[in-house]
C-alpha positions as semicolon CSV with decimal commas, in nm:
position;residue;x (nm);y (nm);z (nm)
1;M;3,473;-2,296;-3,545
2;E;3,649;-1,974;-3,523
3;R;3,413;-1,847;-3,754
4;M;3,143;-1,885;-3,545
5;K;3,326;-1,710;-3,261
6;A;3,403;-1,439;-3,488
7;K;3,053;-1,384;-3,558
8;A;2,946;-1,419;-3,174
9;A;3,187;-1,178;-3,055
10;A;3,053;-0,974;-3,329
11;A;2,702;-0,985;-3,244
12;G;2,779;-0,943;-2,896
13;K;2,878;-0,573;-3,021
14;V;2,610;-0,502;-3,148
15;K;2,410;-0,474;-2,842
16;K;2,320;-0,169;-2,707
17;D;2,438;-0,063;-2,342
18;I;2,146;-0,102;-2,141
19;I;2,046;0,167;-1,930
20;A;1,955;0,139;-1,567
21;K;1,701;0,342;-1,421
22;S;1,485;0,362;-1,138
23;I;1,162;0,580;-1,086
24;I;1,133;0,699;-0,758
25;L;0,842;0,875;-0,508
26;W;0,907;1,127;-0,290
27;E;0,737;1,229;-0,049
28;V;0,812;1,590;0,002
29;K;0,670;1,793;0,338
30;P;0,588;2,162;0,440
31;W;0,622;2,287;0,732
32;D;0,266;2,379;0,834
33;N;-0,099;2,491;0,625
34;E;0,046;2,796;0,505
35;T;0,241;2,660;0,327
36;D;0,211;2,710;-0,055
37;L;0,242;2,352;-0,244
38;D;0,195;2,434;-0,564
39;E;0,507;2,611;-0,511
40;M;0,712;2,443;-0,327
41;A;0,631;2,172;-0,608
42;K;0,694;2,375;-0,879
43;R;1,091;2,501;-0,698
44;V;1,099;2,094;-0,640
45;L;1,053;2,055;-1,024
46;S;1,258;2,278;-1,104
47;I;1,633;2,141;-0,985
48;E;1,774;1,953;-1,265
49;M;2,057;1,726;-1,324
50;D;2,134;1,522;-1,616
51;G;1,997;1,175;-1,595
52;L;1,681;1,325;-1,417
53;E;1,375;1,368;-1,548
54;W;1,099;1,474;-1,348
55;K;0,687;1,361;-1,449
56;T;0,456;1,640;-1,499
57;E;0,242;1,597;-1,185
58;Y;0,281;1,611;-0,838
59;K;-0,027;1,484;-0,576
60;K;-0,138;1,661;-0,268
61;E;-0,232;1,412;0,026
62;P;-0,314;1,507;0,365
63;V;-0,100;1,455;0,691
64;A;-0,270;1,554;1,012
65;F;-0,435;1,952;1,149
66;G;-0,536;2,007;0,784
67;I;-0,186;2,018;0,658
68;Y;-0,100;1,781;0,298
69;K;0,221;1,690;0,167
70;I;0,299;1,655;-0,234
71;I;0,392;1,297;-0,345
72;V;0,582;1,352;-0,687
73;G;0,778;1,150;-0,888
74;A;1,141;1,113;-1,109
75;V;1,274;0,838;-1,331
76;V;1,655;0,835;-1,249
77;E;1,928;0,722;-1,441
78;D;2,120;0,424;-1,184
79;E;2,485;0,632;-1,265
80;K;2,435;0,963;-1,322
81;V;2,201;1,037;-1,047
82;P;2,295;0,978;-0,651
83;V;1,972;0,948;-0,481
84;D;2,086;1,162;-0,191
85;D;2,145;1,446;-0,390
86;V;1,810;1,487;-0,528
87;Q;1,719;1,489;-0,172
88;D;1,944;1,778;-0,035
89;K;1,890;1,989;-0,350
90;I;1,470;1,911;-0,254
91;M;1,570;1,975;0,143
92;E;1,791;2,325;0,046
93;F;1,433;2,480;-0,055
94;E;1,417;2,563;0,372
95;D;1,141;2,827;0,356
96;Y;0,906;2,577;0,212
97;V;1,038;2,232;0,279
98;Q;1,051;2,050;0,668
99;S;1,163;1,672;0,521
100;V;1,182;1,501;0,247
101;D;1,078;1,074;0,198
102;I;1,131;0,818;-0,018
103;L;0,836;0,638;-0,104
104;S;0,947;0,425;-0,344
105;F;1,212;0,340;-0,519
106;N;1,123;0,057;-0,810
107;K;1,447;-0,029;-1,070
108;L;1,304;-0,012;-1,441
């Protein structure tokens, strides 16, 4: 009986820790139709944090009156990356970014 408990305990220690991750899509809106969306996306994708991995592509979608927004995605490690911090960093590009909203947030 003791031997079985020891084996079970040892087997439990061998398991790898699962890292909780989420995939997030952000909707980033510019100030107007004169904002360079490619430059805005380049700046957003330049944000670096431990546990943050950006998708390599972004999508432009129409909003209204000739204004487009970008949709950009990233995978984040839940324990390392506070989503609010990423949003705050995106908003720091105040010459380009008017607003940032989470379009979708899914656990992996």
